[in-house]
Amino acid sequence: MVKLYGSPISTCTRLVALVCKEKNIPYELIQVDLFKGEQKAPSFTALQPFGQVPYIDDDGFILYESRAIARYLIMKYPNQGTPLIPSDPKANALFEQAASIEIFNFNTSIQPIVFEKVFKPRRGLQPNEERVNEMLAILQSKLDAYEVILSKQKYLAGDSVTLADLCHLPQGTAFCGAGFAEVFESRSNLARWWKDISNRPAWLAVKDGTSVRNIE
């Protein structure tokens, strides 16, 4: 069984749990207390040198970075659960294109907003509203391009859901929960896509962190 070292409150931990649910991969969550700084302990950084969650231990194979973990698990279990990464060269190229869009256009814009509006308050800190507004303006322009893409196809890489779509869920859900749902809802094609992926049973099982724990 895959051992997932992370935290239910971590967006990256939830992404790995989501992929495990989509692929029907048994896993055990080994909880790391981020507020106590357990991710910075020498025993942790010996395996994850950046002191971040999550990492996995798959029968002695240690791997960190949530997207790398997700790709590894999808490739290891290609015939189990939802495919998520296409094997056809052209379809795979479109997947890689969509994956790059998520990382460099969506995540880089939305992550600072989530940090300011969600994670700072959890630490008793005040959000930098100027920073939020700056990144929100950038995100809005990026989502205009999403609207164009999604007016032509069901998902970002075509008409089948892929890992590129699912990678939006942890940060996107936190963003909507912080009071920004209208940003998605105001664009009809984006709203349709977001409703689709955010209601997938695998995501509903892990999105609030309470059921990230284990699947057997």
PDB file of C-alpha atoms in Angstrom:
ATOM      1  CA  MET A   1       0.000   0.000   0.000  1.00  0.00           C
ATOM      2  CA  VAL A   2       1.243   3.466  -0.869  1.00  0.00           C
ATOM      3  CA  LYS A   3       2.072   5.561   2.191  1.00  0.00           C
ATOM      4  CA  LEU A   4       1.152   9.210   1.693  1.00  0.00           C
ATOM      5  CA  TYR A   5       2.954  11.586   4.048  1.00  0.00           C
ATOM      6  CA  GLY A   6       0.977  14.808   4.175  1.00  0.00           C
ATOM      7  CA  SER A   7      -1.811  16.807   5.756  1.00  0.00           C
ATOM      8  CA  PRO A   8      -5.564  16.897   5.085  1.00  0.00           C
ATOM      9  CA  ILE A   9      -5.376  20.715   4.981  1.00  0.00           C
ATOM     10  CA  SER A  10      -2.694  20.659   2.284  1.00  0.00           C
ATOM     11  CA  THR A  11      -3.912  21.292  -1.261  1.00  0.00           C
ATOM     12  CA  CYS A  12      -1.033  19.230  -2.660  1.00  0.00           C
ATOM     13  CA  THR A  13      -1.807  16.292  -0.377  1.00  0.00           C
ATOM     14  CA  ARG A  14      -5.418  16.396  -1.548  1.00  0.00           C
ATOM     15  CA  LEU A  15      -4.309  16.237  -5.182  1.00  0.00           C
ATOM     16  CA  VAL A  16      -2.448  12.984  -4.559  1.00  0.00           C
ATOM     17  CA  ALA A  17      -5.384  11.582  -2.581  1.00  0.00           C
ATOM     18  CA  LEU A  18      -7.686  12.587  -5.444  1.00  0.00           C
ATOM     19  CA  VAL A  19      -5.595  10.682  -7.977  1.00  0.00           C
ATOM     20  CA  CYS A  20      -5.544   7.642  -5.698  1.00  0.00           C
ATOM     21  CA  LYS A  21      -9.337   7.784  -5.505  1.00  0.00           C
ATOM     22  CA  GLU A  22      -9.679   8.196  -9.284  1.00  0.00           C
ATOM     23  CA  LYS A  23      -7.327   5.270  -9.890  1.00  0.00           C
ATOM     24  CA  ASN A  24      -8.656   3.059  -7.061  1.00  0.00           C
ATOM     25  CA  ILE A  25      -5.185   2.880  -5.531  1.00  0.00           C
ATOM     26  CA  PRO A  26      -5.055   1.819  -1.864  1.00  0.00           C
ATOM     27  CA  TYR A  27      -3.097   4.281   0.264  1.00  0.00           C
ATOM     28  CA  GLU A  28      -2.446   5.136   3.877  1.00  0.00           C
ATOM     29  CA  LEU A  29      -2.194   8.750   4.990  1.00  0.00           C
ATOM     30  CA  ILE A  30       0.590   9.385   7.459  1.00  0.00           C
ATOM     31  CA  GLN A  31      -0.417  12.723   8.923  1.00  0.00           C
ATOM     32  CA  VAL A  32       2.194  15.454   9.196  1.00  0.00           C
ATOM     33  CA  ASP A  33       1.289  18.306  11.579  1.00  0.00           C
ATOM     34  CA  LEU A  34       2.175  21.431   9.626  1.00  0.00           C
ATOM     35  CA  PHE A  35       1.364  23.769  12.496  1.00  0.00           C
ATOM     36  CA  LYS A  36       3.871  21.966  14.706  1.00  0.00           C
ATOM     37  CA  GLY A  37       6.438  22.130  11.931  1.00  0.00           C
ATOM     38  CA  GLU A  38       6.811  18.356  11.631  1.00  0.00           C
ATOM     39  CA  GLN A  39       7.617  18.811   7.926  1.00  0.00           C
ATOM     40  CA  LYS A  40      10.818  20.620   8.951  1.00  0.00           C
ATOM     41  CA  ALA A  41      12.047  17.892  11.291  1.00  0.00           C
ATOM     42  CA  PRO A  42      15.351  16.236  10.294  1.00  0.00           C
ATOM     43  CA  SER A  43      13.629  12.867   9.912  1.00  0.00           C
ATOM     44  CA  PHE A  44      11.271  14.434   7.351  1.00  0.00           C
ATOM     45  CA  THR A  45      13.774  16.560   5.425  1.00  0.00           C
ATOM     46  CA  ALA A  46      16.032  13.525   5.108  1.00  0.00           C
ATOM     47  CA  LEU A  47      13.442  12.270   2.608  1.00  0.00           C
ATOM     48  CA  GLN A  48      11.890  15.555   1.449  1.00  0.00           C
ATOM     49  CA  PRO A  49      14.732  18.092   1.526  1.00  0.00           C
ATOM     50  CA  PHE A  50      12.441  21.109   0.983  1.00  0.00           C
ATOM     51  CA  GLY A  51      10.401  20.298   4.107  1.00  0.00           C
ATOM     52  CA  GLN A  52       7.110  20.310   2.227  1.00  0.00           C
ATOM     53  CA  VAL A  53       4.177  17.924   1.930  1.00  0.00           C
ATOM     54  CA  PRO A  54       3.419  15.508   0.498  1.00  0.00           C
ATOM     55  CA  TYR A  55       5.751  12.700  -0.342  1.00  0.00           C
ATOM     56  CA  ILE A  56       5.002   9.037  -0.869  1.00  0.00           C
ATOM     57  CA  ASP A  57       6.711   5.821   0.119  1.00  0.00           C
ATOM     58  CA  ASP A  58       5.752   3.142  -2.381  1.00  0.00           C
ATOM     59  CA  ASP A  59       7.408   0.017  -1.044  1.00  0.00           C
ATOM     60  CA  GLY A  60      10.635   1.913  -0.412  1.00  0.00           C
ATOM     61  CA  PHE A  61      10.415   4.193  -3.462  1.00  0.00           C
ATOM     62  CA  ILE A  62      10.354   7.773  -2.169  1.00  0.00           C
ATOM     63  CA  LEU A  63       8.872  10.492  -4.361  1.00  0.00           C
ATOM     64  CA  TYR A  64       7.868  14.096  -3.682  1.00  0.00           C
ATOM     65  CA  GLU A  65       6.161  16.930  -5.610  1.00  0.00           C
ATOM     66  CA  SER A  66       2.440  16.283  -5.966  1.00  0.00           C
ATOM     67  CA  ARG A  67       2.260  16.472  -9.759  1.00  0.00           C
ATOM     68  CA  ALA A  68       5.189  14.089 -10.124  1.00  0.00           C
ATOM     69  CA  ILE A  69       3.543  11.705  -7.664  1.00  0.00           C
ATOM     70  CA  ALA A  70       0.271  11.930  -9.587  1.00  0.00           C
ATOM     71  CA  ARG A  71       1.968  11.126 -12.900  1.00  0.00           C
ATOM     72  CA  TYR A  72       3.867   8.230 -11.362  1.00  0.00           C
ATOM     73  CA  LEU A  73       0.727   6.647  -9.926  1.00  0.00           C
ATOM     74  CA  ILE A  74      -1.202   7.114 -13.174  1.00  0.00           C
ATOM     75  CA  MET A  75       1.609   5.514 -15.173  1.00  0.00           C
ATOM     76  CA  LYS A  76       2.000   2.653 -12.703  1.00  0.00           C
ATOM     77  CA  TYR A  77      -1.698   1.766 -12.863  1.00  0.00           C
ATOM     78  CA  PRO A  78      -2.656   2.546 -16.494  1.00  0.00           C
ATOM     79  CA  ASN A  79      -5.505   0.037 -16.676  1.00  0.00           C
ATOM     80  CA  GLN A  80      -7.039   0.869 -13.321  1.00  0.00           C
ATOM     81  CA  GLY A  81      -9.673   3.535 -12.695  1.00  0.00           C
ATOM     82  CA  THR A  82      -9.811   6.699 -14.815  1.00  0.00           C
ATOM     83  CA  PRO A  83      -7.025   6.869 -17.473  1.00  0.00           C
ATOM     84  CA  LEU A  84      -6.137  10.582 -16.819  1.00  0.00           C
ATOM     85  CA  ILE A  85      -3.042  10.656 -19.092  1.00  0.00           C
ATOM     86  CA  PRO A  86      -3.589   9.645 -22.745  1.00  0.00           C
ATOM     87  CA  SER A  87      -1.093   7.381 -24.512  1.00  0.00           C
ATOM     88  CA  ASP A  88      -1.778   8.485 -28.109  1.00  0.00           C
ATOM     89  CA  PRO A  89       1.036  10.909 -29.120  1.00  0.00           C
ATOM     90  CA  LYS A  90      -1.241  13.735 -30.254  1.00  0.00           C
ATOM     91  CA  ALA A  91      -3.645  13.336 -27.351  1.00  0.00           C
ATOM     92  CA  ASN A  92      -0.688  13.212 -24.970  1.00  0.00           C
ATOM     93  CA  ALA A  93       0.757  16.378 -26.493  1.00  0.00           C
ATOM     94  CA  LEU A  94      -2.564  18.142 -25.899  1.00  0.00           C
ATOM     95  CA  PHE A  95      -2.517  16.852 -22.326  1.00  0.00           C
ATOM     96  CA  GLU A  96       0.997  18.235 -21.831  1.00  0.00           C
ATOM     97  CA  GLN A  97      -0.170  21.547 -23.261  1.00  0.00           C
ATOM     98  CA  ALA A  98      -3.077  21.618 -20.795  1.00  0.00           C
ATOM     99  CA  ALA A  99      -0.766  20.647 -17.928  1.00  0.00           C
ATOM    100  CA  SER A 100       1.500  23.584 -18.763  1.00  0.00           C
ATOM    101  CA  ILE A 101      -1.503  25.903 -18.892  1.00  0.00           C
ATOM    102  CA  GLU A 102      -2.514  24.809 -15.396  1.00  0.00           C
ATOM    103  CA  ILE A 103       0.940  25.322 -13.900  1.00  0.00           C
ATOM    104  CA  PHE A 104       2.012  28.541 -15.593  1.00  0.00           C
ATOM    105  CA  ASN A 105      -1.271  30.374 -16.163  1.00  0.00           C
ATOM    106  CA  PHE A 106      -3.665  29.150 -13.476  1.00  0.00           C
ATOM    107  CA  ASN A 107      -1.614  28.025 -10.508  1.00  0.00           C
ATOM    108  CA  THR A 108       0.891  30.874 -10.529  1.00  0.00           C
ATOM    109  CA  SER A 109      -1.990  33.373 -10.490  1.00  0.00           C
ATOM    110  CA  ILE A 110      -4.382  31.710  -8.066  1.00  0.00           C
ATOM    111  CA  GLN A 111      -1.935  30.312  -5.504  1.00  0.00           C
ATOM    112  CA  PRO A 112      -0.909  33.736  -4.133  1.00  0.00           C
ATOM    113  CA  ILE A 113      -4.573  34.658  -3.686  1.00  0.00           C
ATOM    114  CA  VAL A 114      -5.299  31.443  -1.799  1.00  0.00           C
ATOM    115  CA  PHE A 115      -2.207  31.999   0.335  1.00  0.00           C
ATOM    116  CA  GLU A 116      -3.312  35.510   1.264  1.00  0.00           C
ATOM    117  CA  LYS A 117      -7.013  34.786   1.798  1.00  0.00           C
ATOM    118  CA  VAL A 118      -6.966  31.234   3.196  1.00  0.00           C
ATOM    119  CA  PHE A 119      -3.624  30.257   4.678  1.00  0.00           C
ATOM    120  CA  LYS A 120      -2.566  33.569   6.200  1.00  0.00           C
ATOM    121  CA  PRO A 121      -5.758  33.893   8.276  1.00  0.00           C
ATOM    122  CA  ARG A 122      -5.259  30.339   9.556  1.00  0.00           C
ATOM    123  CA  ARG A 123      -1.968  31.568  11.012  1.00  0.00           C
ATOM    124  CA  GLY A 124      -3.553  34.654  12.502  1.00  0.00           C
ATOM    125  CA  LEU A 125      -2.073  36.946   9.844  1.00  0.00           C
ATOM    126  CA  GLN A 126      -3.773  39.670   7.829  1.00  0.00           C
ATOM    127  CA  PRO A 127      -3.980  39.189   4.052  1.00  0.00           C
ATOM    128  CA  ASN A 128      -2.278  41.662   1.767  1.00  0.00           C
ATOM    129  CA  GLU A 129      -5.303  42.943  -0.129  1.00  0.00           C
ATOM    130  CA  GLU A 130      -3.176  44.883  -2.603  1.00  0.00           C
ATOM    131  CA  ARG A 131      -1.427  41.660  -3.547  1.00  0.00           C
ATOM    132  CA  VAL A 132      -4.796  39.874  -3.825  1.00  0.00           C
ATOM    133  CA  ASN A 133      -6.181  42.506  -6.180  1.00  0.00           C
ATOM    134  CA  GLU A 134      -3.027  42.479  -8.289  1.00  0.00           C
ATOM    135  CA  MET A 135      -3.093  38.696  -8.739  1.00  0.00           C
ATOM    136  CA  LEU A 136      -6.877  38.653  -9.228  1.00  0.00           C
ATOM    137  CA  ALA A 137      -6.537  40.999 -12.206  1.00  0.00           C
ATOM    138  CA  ILE A 138      -3.926  38.684 -13.730  1.00  0.00           C
ATOM    139  CA  LEU A 139      -6.084  35.632 -13.062  1.00  0.00           C
ATOM    140  CA  GLN A 140      -9.106  37.244 -14.705  1.00  0.00           C
ATOM    141  CA  SER A 141      -7.194  37.656 -17.978  1.00  0.00           C
ATOM    142  CA  LYS A 142      -6.020  34.043 -17.811  1.00  0.00           C
ATOM    143  CA  LEU A 143      -9.560  32.810 -17.268  1.00  0.00           C
ATOM    144  CA  ASP A 144     -10.714  34.730 -20.324  1.00  0.00           C
ATOM    145  CA  ALA A 145      -8.423  32.438 -22.330  1.00  0.00           C
ATOM    146  CA  TYR A 146      -9.871  29.417 -20.497  1.00  0.00           C
ATOM    147  CA  GLU A 147     -13.314  30.528 -21.601  1.00  0.00           C
ATOM    148  CA  VAL A 148     -12.186  30.489 -25.225  1.00  0.00           C
ATOM    149  CA  ILE A 149     -10.592  27.037 -24.936  1.00  0.00           C
ATOM    150  CA  LEU A 150     -13.583  25.546 -23.148  1.00  0.00           C
ATOM    151  CA  SER A 151     -16.012  26.968 -25.694  1.00  0.00           C
ATOM    152  CA  LYS A 152     -14.533  24.478 -28.180  1.00  0.00           C
ATOM    153  CA  GLN A 153     -14.135  21.349 -26.069  1.00  0.00           C
ATOM    154  CA  LYS A 154     -15.341  19.757 -22.847  1.00  0.00           C
ATOM    155  CA  TYR A 155     -12.031  19.679 -20.999  1.00  0.00           C
ATOM    156  CA  LEU A 156      -8.704  21.476 -21.286  1.00  0.00           C
ATOM    157  CA  ALA A 157      -7.032  18.733 -23.336  1.00  0.00           C
ATOM    158  CA  GLY A 158     -10.060  17.717 -25.395  1.00  0.00           C
ATOM    159  CA  ASP A 159     -13.258  15.844 -24.646  1.00  0.00           C
ATOM    160  CA  SER A 160     -11.870  13.512 -21.959  1.00  0.00           C
ATOM    161  CA  VAL A 161     -10.930  14.508 -18.429  1.00  0.00           C
ATOM    162  CA  THR A 162      -7.212  14.388 -17.654  1.00  0.00           C
ATOM    163  CA  LEU A 163      -4.870  15.056 -14.775  1.00  0.00           C
ATOM    164  CA  ALA A 164      -4.501  18.607 -16.119  1.00  0.00           C
ATOM    165  CA  ASP A 165      -8.153  19.298 -15.282  1.00  0.00           C
ATOM    166  CA  LEU A 166      -7.963  17.670 -11.862  1.00  0.00           C
ATOM    167  CA  CYS A 167      -4.888  19.685 -10.862  1.00  0.00           C
ATOM    168  CA  HIS A 168      -7.120  22.776 -10.765  1.00  0.00           C
ATOM    169  CA  LEU A 169      -9.339  21.381  -8.025  1.00  0.00           C
ATOM    170  CA  PRO A 170      -7.416  21.931  -4.764  1.00  0.00           C
ATOM    171  CA  GLN A 171      -6.472  25.578  -5.360  1.00  0.00           C
ATOM    172  CA  GLY A 172      -9.662  26.360  -7.278  1.00  0.00           C
ATOM    173  CA  THR A 173     -11.880  25.013  -4.501  1.00  0.00           C
ATOM    174  CA  ALA A 174      -9.995  27.019  -1.863  1.00  0.00           C
ATOM    175  CA  PHE A 175     -10.307  30.100  -4.085  1.00  0.00           C
ATOM    176  CA  CYS A 176     -14.085  29.685  -4.449  1.00  0.00           C
ATOM    177  CA  GLY A 177     -14.422  29.017  -0.735  1.00  0.00           C
ATOM    178  CA  ALA A 178     -12.665  32.316  -0.020  1.00  0.00           C
ATOM    179  CA  GLY A 179     -15.512  34.179  -1.701  1.00  0.00           C
ATOM    180  CA  PHE A 180     -14.395  34.223  -5.327  1.00  0.00           C
ATOM    181  CA  ALA A 181     -16.818  31.691  -6.845  1.00  0.00           C
ATOM    182  CA  GLU A 182     -18.359  34.405  -9.046  1.00  0.00           C
ATOM    183  CA  VAL A 183     -15.056  34.675 -10.919  1.00  0.00           C
ATOM    184  CA  PHE A 184     -15.680  31.179 -12.299  1.00  0.00           C
ATOM    185  CA  GLU A 185     -19.465  31.446 -12.509  1.00  0.00           C
ATOM    186  CA  SER A 186     -19.393  34.614 -14.622  1.00  0.00           C
ATOM    187  CA  ARG A 187     -17.922  32.699 -17.574  1.00  0.00           C
ATOM    188  CA  SER A 188     -20.428  30.164 -18.942  1.00  0.00           C
ATOM    189  CA  ASN A 189     -18.014  27.621 -20.420  1.00  0.00           C
ATOM    190  CA  LEU A 190     -15.605  27.852 -17.513  1.00  0.00           C
ATOM    191  CA  ALA A 191     -18.540  27.493 -15.107  1.00  0.00           C
ATOM    192  CA  ARG A 192     -19.777  24.389 -16.927  1.00  0.00           C
ATOM    193  CA  TRP A 193     -16.293  22.823 -16.814  1.00  0.00           C
ATOM    194  CA  TRP A 194     -15.757  23.746 -13.172  1.00  0.00           C
ATOM    195  CA  LYS A 195     -19.114  22.287 -12.121  1.00  0.00           C
ATOM    196  CA  ASP A 196     -18.223  19.070 -13.958  1.00  0.00           C
ATOM    197  CA  ILE A 197     -14.803  18.486 -12.430  1.00  0.00           C
ATOM    198  CA  SER A 198     -15.639  19.778  -8.959  1.00  0.00           C
ATOM    199  CA  ASN A 199     -18.511  17.300  -8.654  1.00  0.00           C
ATOM    200  CA  ARG A 200     -16.488  14.227  -9.501  1.00  0.00           C
ATOM    201  CA  PRO A 201     -17.050  11.611  -6.756  1.00  0.00           C
ATOM    202  CA  ALA A 202     -13.307  11.251  -6.126  1.00  0.00           C
ATOM    203  CA  TRP A 203     -12.988  14.971  -5.411  1.00  0.00           C
ATOM    204  CA  LEU A 204     -16.119  15.117  -3.267  1.00  0.00           C
ATOM    205  CA  ALA A 205     -14.543  12.376  -1.144  1.00  0.00           C
ATOM    206  CA  VAL A 206     -11.397  14.361  -0.361  1.00  0.00           C
ATOM    207  CA  LYS A 207     -12.088  18.063  -0.940  1.00  0.00           C
ATOM    208  CA  ASP A 208     -12.784  19.060   2.680  1.00  0.00           C
ATOM    209  CA  GLY A 209      -9.891  17.022   4.037  1.00  0.00           C
ATOM    210  CA  THR A 210     -12.025  14.800   6.241  1.00  0.00           C
ATOM    211  CA  SER A 211     -11.861  11.781   3.952  1.00  0.00           C
ATOM    212  CA  VAL A 212      -8.336  12.202   2.632  1.00  0.00           C
ATOM    213  CA  ARG A 213      -7.248   9.533   5.059  1.00  0.00           C
ATOM    214  CA  ASN A 214      -7.236   6.102   3.504  1.00  0.00           C
ATOM    215  CA  ILE A 215      -8.721   3.988   0.759  1.00  0.00           C
ATOM    216  CA  GLU A 216      -8.589   0.213   0.995  1.00  0.00           C
TER     217      GLU A 216
END
